[in-house]
Coordinates of N, CA, C and O in Angstrom, one line a residue:
M12 N 91.3 83.2 101.9 CA 91.7 84.3 102.2 C 90.8 85.1 103.3 O 89.6 85.0 103.4
D13 N 91.6 85.8 104.3 CA 91.0 86.4 105.2 C 90.0 87.5 105.0 O 90.4 88.4 104.1
E14 N 88.8 87.6 105.6 CA 88.1 88.9 105.5 C 88.4 90.0 106.5 O 88.4 89.5 107.5
I15 N 89.0 91.0 106.2 CA 89.2 92.1 107.0 C 87.9 93.1 107.1 O 87.4 93.4 106.0
K16 N 87.8 93.1 108.5 CA 86.5 93.9 108.8 C 87.2 95.4 109.2 O 87.9 95.5 110.3
Y17 N 87.0 96.7 108.5 CA 87.5 97.9 109.0 C 86.5 98.5 109.8 O 85.2 98.2 109.6
N18 N 86.8 99.4 110.5 CA 85.9 100.4 111.3 C 85.3 99.3 112.2 O 83.7 99.9 112.4
T19 N 85.6 98.4 112.9 CA 84.9 97.5 113.9 C 85.2 98.4 115.2 O 86.1 99.5 115.3
S20 N 84.6 98.0 116.3 CA 84.8 98.9 117.6 C 85.6 98.0 118.3 O 85.5 96.6 118.3
K21 N 86.0 98.6 119.7 CA 86.8 97.8 120.4 C 85.8 97.0 121.4 O 85.9 95.8 121.8
E22 N 84.6 97.6 121.5 CA 83.4 97.0 122.2 C 83.1 95.5 121.3 O 82.9 94.5 122.0
E23 N 83.1 95.5 119.7 CA 82.8 94.4 119.0 C 84.1 93.4 119.5 O 83.9 92.1 119.5
L24 N 85.3 93.7 119.5 CA 86.4 92.8 119.7 C 86.5 92.3 121.3 O 86.7 91.1 121.3
F25 N 85.9 92.8 122.0 CA 85.8 92.5 123.2 C 84.7 91.2 123.4 O 84.9 90.4 124.3
L26 N 83.8 91.2 122.4 CA 82.7 89.9 122.4 C 83.4 88.9 122.1 O 82.7 87.6 122.0
V27 N 84.5 88.7 121.3 CA 85.2 87.5 120.5 C 85.5 86.6 121.6 O 86.2 86.8 122.6
P28 N 85.1 85.3 121.5 CA 85.4 84.4 122.6 C 86.8 83.9 122.7 O 87.6 83.9 121.8
L29 N 87.4 84.1 124.0 CA 88.8 83.8 124.1 C 89.0 82.1 124.2 O 88.3 81.6 125.0
P30 N 90.0 81.7 123.4 CA 90.0 80.2 123.3 C 90.6 79.7 124.9 O 91.1 80.6 125.6
E31 N 90.7 78.5 124.9 CA 91.2 77.8 126.1 C 92.6 77.9 126.2 O 93.5 78.0 125.1
K32 N 93.4 78.0 127.4 CA 94.6 78.0 127.4 C 95.1 76.6 127.7 O 94.4 75.6 127.8
T33 N 96.2 76.2 126.9 CA 96.9 74.9 126.7 C 98.2 74.9 127.3 O 98.7 75.9 127.7
D34 N 99.0 73.9 127.2 CA 100.3 73.7 127.9 C 101.4 74.5 126.8 O 102.5 75.0 127.4
T35 N 101.0 74.8 125.8 CA 101.8 75.4 124.8 C 101.1 76.8 124.3 O 101.9 77.3 123.5
Y36 N 100.2 77.3 124.8 CA 99.6 78.4 124.4 C 98.8 79.0 125.4 O 98.0 78.6 126.4
T37 N 99.1 80.3 125.7 CA 98.5 81.3 126.8 C 97.9 82.4 126.0 O 98.6 83.5 125.5
P38 N 96.5 82.3 125.9 CA 95.8 83.5 125.1 C 95.6 84.8 125.7 O 95.8 84.8 127.2
L39 N 95.8 85.9 125.2 CA 95.9 87.2 125.5 C 94.5 87.9 125.2 O 94.5 87.9 123.8
S40 N 93.6 88.1 125.8 CA 92.4 88.6 125.3 C 92.8 90.1 124.6 O 93.5 90.9 125.0
H41 N 92.0 90.3 123.7 CA 91.8 91.7 122.9 C 91.5 92.5 124.0 O 92.2 93.8 123.9
K42 N 90.6 92.3 124.7 CA 90.4 93.4 125.9 C 91.4 93.8 126.8 O 91.8 95.1 127.1
N43 N 92.1 92.6 127.3 CA 93.3 93.0 128.0 C 94.3 93.7 127.5 O 94.9 94.6 128.0
L44 N 94.6 93.3 126.1 CA 95.6 94.1 125.6 C 95.2 95.5 125.4 O 96.0 96.4 125.4
I45 N 94.1 95.8 125.0 CA 93.6 97.2 124.8 C 93.7 98.1 126.0 O 94.1 99.2 126.4
E46 N 93.3 97.3 126.9 CA 93.3 98.0 128.5 C 94.6 98.2 128.8 O 94.7 99.3 129.6
I47 N 95.7 97.3 128.9 CA 97.3 97.6 129.1 C 97.6 98.9 128.4 O 98.1 99.8 129.2
I48 N 97.4 99.0 127.3 CA 97.8 100.0 126.4 C 97.0 101.3 126.8 O 97.6 102.4 126.9
D49 N 96.0 101.3 126.8 CA 95.1 102.5 127.1 C 95.4 103.0 128.6 O 95.4 104.4 128.9
E50 N 95.6 102.0 129.5 CA 95.9 102.5 130.8 C 97.4 103.4 131.0 O 97.6 104.4 131.5
Q51 N 98.5 102.6 130.2 CA 99.6 103.4 130.1 C 99.5 104.6 129.4 O 100.4 105.4 129.8
L52 N 99.0 104.9 128.3 CA 98.7 105.8 127.6 C 98.2 107.0 128.8 O 98.7 108.2 128.7
Y53 N 97.2 106.8 129.1 CA 96.6 107.7 130.3 C 97.5 107.9 131.5 O 97.5 109.4 131.5
K54 N 98.2 107.0 132.1 CA 99.4 107.2 132.8 C 100.4 108.4 132.5 O 101.0 108.9 133.5
N55 N 100.8 108.1 131.1 CA 101.6 109.2 130.7 C 101.3 110.3 130.0 O 102.0 111.2 129.4
G56 N 100.0 110.7 130.2 CA 99.3 112.0 129.7 C 99.4 112.1 128.1 O 99.2 112.9 127.5
L57 N 99.3 110.7 127.4 CA 99.1 110.7 126.0 C 97.5 110.5 125.9 O 97.0 109.4 126.2
S58 N 97.2 111.1 124.8 CA 95.6 111.0 124.5 C 95.5 110.3 123.2 O 96.3 110.6 122.2
I59 N 94.3 109.5 122.9 CA 94.0 109.1 121.6 C 93.3 109.9 120.7 O 92.0 110.3 121.1
V60 N 93.9 110.4 119.8 CA 93.2 111.3 118.8 C 92.4 110.7 118.0 O 91.2 111.2 117.7
S61 N 92.6 109.5 117.3 CA 91.8 108.7 116.6 C 92.3 107.3 116.9 O 93.4 107.0 117.2
A62 N 91.4 106.4 116.6 CA 91.7 104.9 116.8 C 90.8 104.2 115.5 O 89.9 104.5 115.2
Q63 N 91.6 103.2 114.9 CA 91.2 102.3 114.1 C 91.3 100.9 114.4 O 92.3 100.4 114.5
Y64 N 90.2 100.1 114.5 CA 90.2 98.9 114.8 C 89.7 97.8 113.8 O 88.7 98.4 113.2
R65 N 90.4 96.8 113.5 CA 90.4 95.9 112.5 C 90.2 94.6 112.9 O 90.8 94.2 114.0
Q66 N 89.5 93.7 112.3 CA 89.5 92.3 112.5 C 89.3 91.8 111.3 O 88.9 91.7 110.4
A67 N 90.0 90.1 111.7 CA 89.9 89.0 110.4 C 89.5 87.8 111.0 O 89.5 87.7 112.4
E68 N 88.9 87.2 110.4 CA 88.5 85.7 111.0 C 87.7 85.8 111.9 O 87.9 85.2 113.2
K69 N 86.8 86.6 112.0 CA 85.6 86.8 112.9 C 85.9 87.1 114.1 O 85.5 86.8 115.3
G70 N 87.1 88.0 114.3 CA 87.5 88.5 115.3 C 89.0 87.8 115.8 O 89.4 88.2 117.0
N71 N 89.1 86.8 115.3 CA 90.3 85.9 115.7 C 91.7 86.5 115.7 O 92.7 86.1 116.2
K72 N 91.6 87.4 114.8 CA 92.7 88.3 114.5 C 92.2 89.7 114.6 O 91.4 90.2 114.0
M73 N 93.1 90.6 115.4 CA 92.7 92.0 115.4 C 94.0 92.7 115.1 O 95.2 92.2 115.5
T74 N 93.9 93.9 114.5 CA 94.9 95.0 114.6 C 94.2 96.5 114.9 O 93.2 96.6 114.3
T75 N 95.2 97.2 115.6 CA 94.5 98.6 116.0 C 95.7 99.5 115.7 O 96.7 99.2 116.0
Y76 N 95.3 100.6 115.5 CA 96.2 101.7 115.4 C 95.6 103.1 116.0 O 94.3 103.2 115.9
Y77 N 96.4 103.7 116.8 CA 96.0 104.7 117.3 C 97.0 106.1 117.0 O 98.1 105.9 116.7
N78 N 96.3 107.4 116.7 CA 97.2 108.4 116.7 C 97.2 109.1 117.9 O 96.0 109.2 118.7
L79 N 98.3 109.5 118.5 CA 98.3 110.1 119.8 C 98.8 111.3 120.0 O 99.5 111.8 119.1
N80 N 98.4 112.2 120.9 CA 98.6 113.5 121.1 C 99.0 113.7 122.6 O 98.4 112.9 123.5
R81 N 99.7 114.7 122.9 CA 99.9 115.2 124.4 C 99.6 116.5 124.4 O 100.3 117.5 123.9
G82 N 98.5 116.7 125.0 CA 98.0 118.3 125.3 C 97.9 119.0 124.0 O 97.0 118.4 122.9
N83 N 98.5 120.4 123.8 CA 98.1 121.0 122.5 C 99.4 120.7 121.7 O 99.8 122.0 120.7
S84 N 100.0 119.9 121.2 CA 101.1 119.7 120.5 C 100.6 119.6 119.0 O 99.4 119.1 118.8
D85 N 101.4 120.1 118.2 CA 101.2 120.1 116.7 C 101.6 118.8 116.0 O 101.4 118.5 114.9
M86 N 102.0 117.8 116.8 CA 102.5 116.5 116.3 C 101.9 115.3 117.0 O 101.4 115.5 118.2
N87 N 101.8 114.2 116.2 CA 101.3 113.1 116.9 C 102.2 112.0 116.8 O 103.1 112.0 115.9
L88 N 102.1 111.1 117.5 CA 102.7 109.7 117.6 C 101.6 108.6 116.9 O 100.4 108.8 117.0
M89 N 102.4 107.5 116.7 CA 101.5 106.6 116.2 C 101.7 105.3 117.1 O 103.0 105.2 117.5
L90 N 100.8 104.5 117.4 CA 100.9 103.1 118.0 C 100.0 102.1 117.2 O 98.9 102.6 116.9
G91 N 100.7 101.1 117.2 CA 100.1 99.8 116.4 C 100.1 98.6 117.2 O 101.1 98.4 118.0
F92 N 99.0 98.0 117.2 CA 99.2 96.4 117.9 C 98.2 95.5 117.4 O 97.1 96.0 116.8
S93 N 98.8 94.3 117.4 CA 97.8 93.2 116.8 C 97.6 91.9 117.9 O 98.9 91.9 118.6
N94 N 96.8 91.1 117.7 CA 96.8 89.9 118.6 C 96.0 88.9 117.7 O 95.4 89.3 116.8
S95 N 96.0 87.7 118.1 CA 95.4 86.6 117.5 C 94.8 85.7 118.6 O 95.6 85.5 119.6
Y96 N 93.8 85.0 118.2 CA 93.4 83.8 119.0 C 93.4 82.4 118.3 O 93.1 81.5 118.8
D97 N 93.9 82.5 117.2 CA 93.9 81.2 116.3 C 95.4 80.9 116.2 O 96.0 80.0 115.4
K98 N 96.4 81.3 117.1 CA 97.7 80.9 117.1 C 98.6 81.4 115.8 O 99.8 80.7 115.7
S99 N 97.9 81.9 115.1 CA 98.6 82.3 113.7 C 99.6 83.5 113.6 O 100.6 83.5 112.9
L100 N 99.5 84.2 114.6 CA 100.2 85.4 114.9 C 100.7 85.8 116.4 O 99.8 85.4 117.6
P101 N 101.9 86.1 116.6 CA 102.1 86.4 117.9 C 101.5 88.0 118.3 O 101.2 88.6 117.3
V102 N 101.5 88.2 119.7 CA 101.1 89.6 120.0 C 102.2 90.6 119.5 O 103.4 90.2 119.6
K103 N 101.9 91.5 118.9 CA 102.7 92.6 118.4 C 102.1 94.1 118.8 O 101.2 94.3 119.1
F104 N 103.4 94.9 119.0 CA 103.0 96.3 119.7 C 104.1 97.3 119.2 O 105.5 96.7 119.0
A105 N 104.0 98.3 118.4 CA 105.0 99.0 118.0 C 104.5 100.8 118.1 O 103.3 100.8 118.1
I106 N 105.4 101.4 118.8 CA 105.0 103.0 119.0 C 106.1 103.7 118.5 O 107.3 103.4 118.6
G107 N 106.0 104.8 118.0 CA 106.8 105.9 117.4 C 106.3 107.0 116.5 O 105.1 107.1 116.6
S108 N 107.2 107.6 115.8 CA 106.6 108.7 115.1 C 105.8 108.1 113.8 O 105.0 108.7 113.3
Y109 N 106.4 107.0 113.6 CA 105.5 106.2 112.4 C 105.5 104.6 113.1 O 106.5 104.2 113.3
T110 N 104.3 104.1 112.8 CA 104.3 102.5 113.1 C 103.6 101.9 111.9 O 102.9 102.5 111.3
F111 N 103.9 100.5 111.7 CA 103.5 99.8 110.6 C 103.1 98.2 111.1 O 104.3 97.9 111.6
I112 N 102.2 97.8 110.8 CA 102.2 96.2 111.2 C 101.6 95.7 109.9 O 100.3 95.9 109.6
C113 N 102.3 94.9 109.4 CA 101.7 94.2 108.0 C 101.3 92.9 108.2 O 101.6 92.1 109.4
S114 N 100.6 92.2 107.5 CA 99.8 90.9 107.6 C 101.0 90.1 107.6 O 100.8 88.6 107.8
N115 N 101.9 90.2 107.0 CA 103.1 89.4 106.6 C 104.1 89.2 107.8 O 105.0 88.3 107.9
G116 N 103.7 90.0 108.9 CA 104.6 89.9 110.1 C 105.5 91.1 110.3 O 106.3 91.1 111.3
A117 N 105.7 91.9 109.4 CA 107.0 93.2 109.6 C 105.9 94.0 110.6 O 104.8 94.3 110.6
L118 N 107.0 94.7 111.2 CA 106.6 95.6 112.4 C 107.6 96.6 112.3 O 108.9 96.4 112.5
V119 N 107.1 97.7 112.4 CA 108.1 99.1 112.4 C 107.6 100.1 113.5 O 106.4 100.4 113.7
G120 N 108.6 100.5 114.1 CA 108.4 101.7 115.1 C 109.7 101.9 115.8 O 110.6 100.9 115.8
E121 N 109.6 102.9 116.9 CA 110.9 103.0 117.5 C 110.8 102.1 118.8 O 112.2 101.8 119.0
F122 N 109.8 101.8 119.1 CA 109.9 100.7 120.0 C 108.9 99.6 119.8 O 107.7 99.9 119.3
T123 N 109.4 98.5 119.5 CA 108.5 97.3 119.1 C 108.7 96.0 120.0 O 109.6 95.9 120.8
F124 N 107.5 95.3 120.1 CA 107.6 94.1 120.6 C 106.8 92.9 120.0 O 105.7 93.3 119.5
K125 N 107.2 91.9 120.1 CA 106.5 90.8 119.2 C 107.0 89.5 120.1 O 108.0 89.2 120.6
R126 N 105.9 88.8 120.5 CA 105.9 87.8 121.5 C 105.0 86.5 121.1 O 103.8 86.9 121.1
K127 N 105.3 85.4 121.2 CA 104.2 84.2 121.0 C 103.4 84.2 122.3 O 104.1 84.6 123.3
H128 N 102.2 83.7 122.0 CA 101.3 83.5 123.1 C 101.8 82.2 124.0 O 101.1 81.2 124.1
T129 N 102.7 82.3 124.9 CA 103.2 81.3 125.8 C 103.5 81.9 127.2 O 103.8 83.1 127.2
G130 N 103.5 80.9 128.2 CA 104.0 81.5 129.5 C 103.5 82.8 129.8 O 102.4 82.8 130.3
E131 N 104.3 83.6 130.3 CA 104.1 84.8 130.8 C 103.9 86.1 129.9 O 104.2 87.2 130.2
V132 N 103.1 85.8 128.9 CA 103.0 86.6 127.9 C 102.4 88.0 128.3 O 102.8 89.1 127.9
Y133 N 101.3 87.9 129.3 CA 100.7 89.2 129.8 C 101.7 90.0 130.7 O 101.5 91.2 130.4
K134 N 102.4 89.3 131.4 CA 103.3 90.2 132.3 C 104.5 90.9 131.4 O 104.9 91.8 131.5
D135 N 104.8 90.0 130.4 CA 106.0 90.3 129.5 C 105.5 91.6 128.8 O 106.3 92.7 128.6
L136 N 104.3 91.4 128.1 CA 103.6 92.6 127.3 C 103.4 93.7 128.3 O 103.8 94.8 127.9
N137 N 103.0 93.7 129.6 CA 102.6 94.6 130.4 C 104.0 95.6 130.8 O 103.8 96.7 130.7
N138 N 104.8 94.8 131.3 CA 106.1 95.5 131.4 C 106.8 96.1 130.2 O 107.3 97.2 130.3
F139 N 106.8 95.7 129.1 CA 107.4 96.2 127.9 C 106.4 97.4 127.5 O 107.0 98.7 127.2
V140 N 105.1 97.4 127.4 CA 104.1 98.5 127.2 C 104.6 99.6 128.1 O 104.7 100.8 127.7
E141 N 104.7 99.4 129.4 CA 104.9 100.4 130.4 C 106.1 101.3 130.3 O 106.1 102.2 130.1
G142 N 107.2 100.3 129.9 CA 108.6 101.1 129.7 C 108.7 101.8 128.3 O 109.2 102.8 128.2
A143 N 108.1 101.3 127.2 CA 108.0 101.7 125.8 C 107.3 103.3 126.0 O 107.9 104.2 125.3
I144 N 106.0 103.2 126.6 CA 105.3 104.3 126.5 C 105.9 105.5 127.3 O 106.1 106.5 127.0
F145 N 106.6 104.8 128.4 CA 107.5 106.1 129.3 C 108.4 106.6 128.4 O 108.8 107.8 128.3
Q146 N 109.2 105.8 127.8 CA 110.3 106.2 127.1 C 110.0 107.1 125.8 O 110.5 108.1 125.3
V147 N 108.9 106.7 125.1 CA 108.4 107.2 123.9 C 107.9 108.7 124.2 O 108.0 110.0 123.7
D148 N 107.3 108.9 125.6 CA 106.9 109.9 125.9 C 108.2 111.1 126.2 O 108.0 112.2 125.8
D149 N 109.2 110.8 126.6 CA 110.6 111.5 126.8 C 111.1 111.9 125.2 O 111.4 112.9 124.9
M150 N 110.9 110.7 124.4 CA 111.3 110.9 122.9 C 110.4 112.0 122.4 O 110.7 112.9 121.5
F151 N 109.1 111.9 122.4 CA 108.1 113.0 122.1 C 108.4 114.5 122.4 O 108.3 115.3 121.7
T152 N 108.8 114.6 123.9 CA 109.2 115.8 124.3 C 110.3 116.6 123.4 O 110.4 117.8 123.1
H153 N 111.4 115.6 123.1 CA 112.6 116.2 122.4 C 112.0 116.4 121.1 O 112.6 117.5 120.5
M154 N 111.3 115.6 120.3 CA 110.8 116.1 119.0 C 110.0 117.2 119.1 O 110.0 117.9 118.2
E155 N 109.1 117.8 120.0 CA 108.4 118.7 120.2 C 109.2 120.0 120.3 O 109.1 120.9 119.6
N156 N 110.2 119.9 121.1 CA 111.2 121.1 121.2 C 111.8 121.2 120.0 O 112.0 122.4 119.5
D157 N 112.4 120.3 119.2 CA 112.9 120.4 118.0 C 111.9 121.0 116.9 O 112.4 122.0 116.1
F158 N 110.7 120.5 117.1 CA 109.7 121.2 116.1 C 109.6 122.6 116.3 O 109.4 123.3 115.6
N159 N 109.3 122.9 117.7 CA 108.9 124.3 117.9 C 110.3 125.4 117.7 O 109.9 126.3 117.1
R160 N 111.4 124.7 117.7 CA 112.4 125.5 117.4 C 112.6 125.8 115.8 O 112.8 126.8 115.5
L161 N 112.2 124.7 115.1 CA 112.1 125.1 113.7 C 111.0 126.0 113.2 O 111.0 126.7 112.3
K162 N 109.9 125.8 113.9 CA 108.7 126.8 113.8 C 109.1 128.3 113.9 O 108.6 129.1 113.1
E163 N 110.1 128.4 114.9 CA 110.5 129.9 115.1 C 111.3 130.5 114.1 O 111.7 131.6 114.2
T164 N 112.0 129.5 113.5 CA 113.2 130.2 112.3 C 112.3 130.5 111.1 O 111.5 130.3 110.6

């Protein structure tokens, strides 16, 4: 059974050694994954209210959840992502009003991405994250407007 370590830090995840690339496997480092996501959040004006980093199998598997906010909103968005170095899980990303990533592979969110670690995984992930965060920012604006209208009634 996997030992899951809660409340680890991203710095601790960065220390996990990246496996070698093979003909059929292209590893994506936990560090690169986190930096791709954090950069796009910053570019779109979304701040991380809270972060929960988890690891299993001595860091070979990781899952992270962010609660996100934009400025002074009364609402938060959720973002979840996971990665593995042992070829047991694809890289996963979900963002929306509610997200969930289960150890059995289930992935929930308004925008989701799930991809094996092959070929251009880094490029594909970066393109998806950029587009999803841009689109969810627009969705968040509509949700905020609806929420504020309801508060006034």
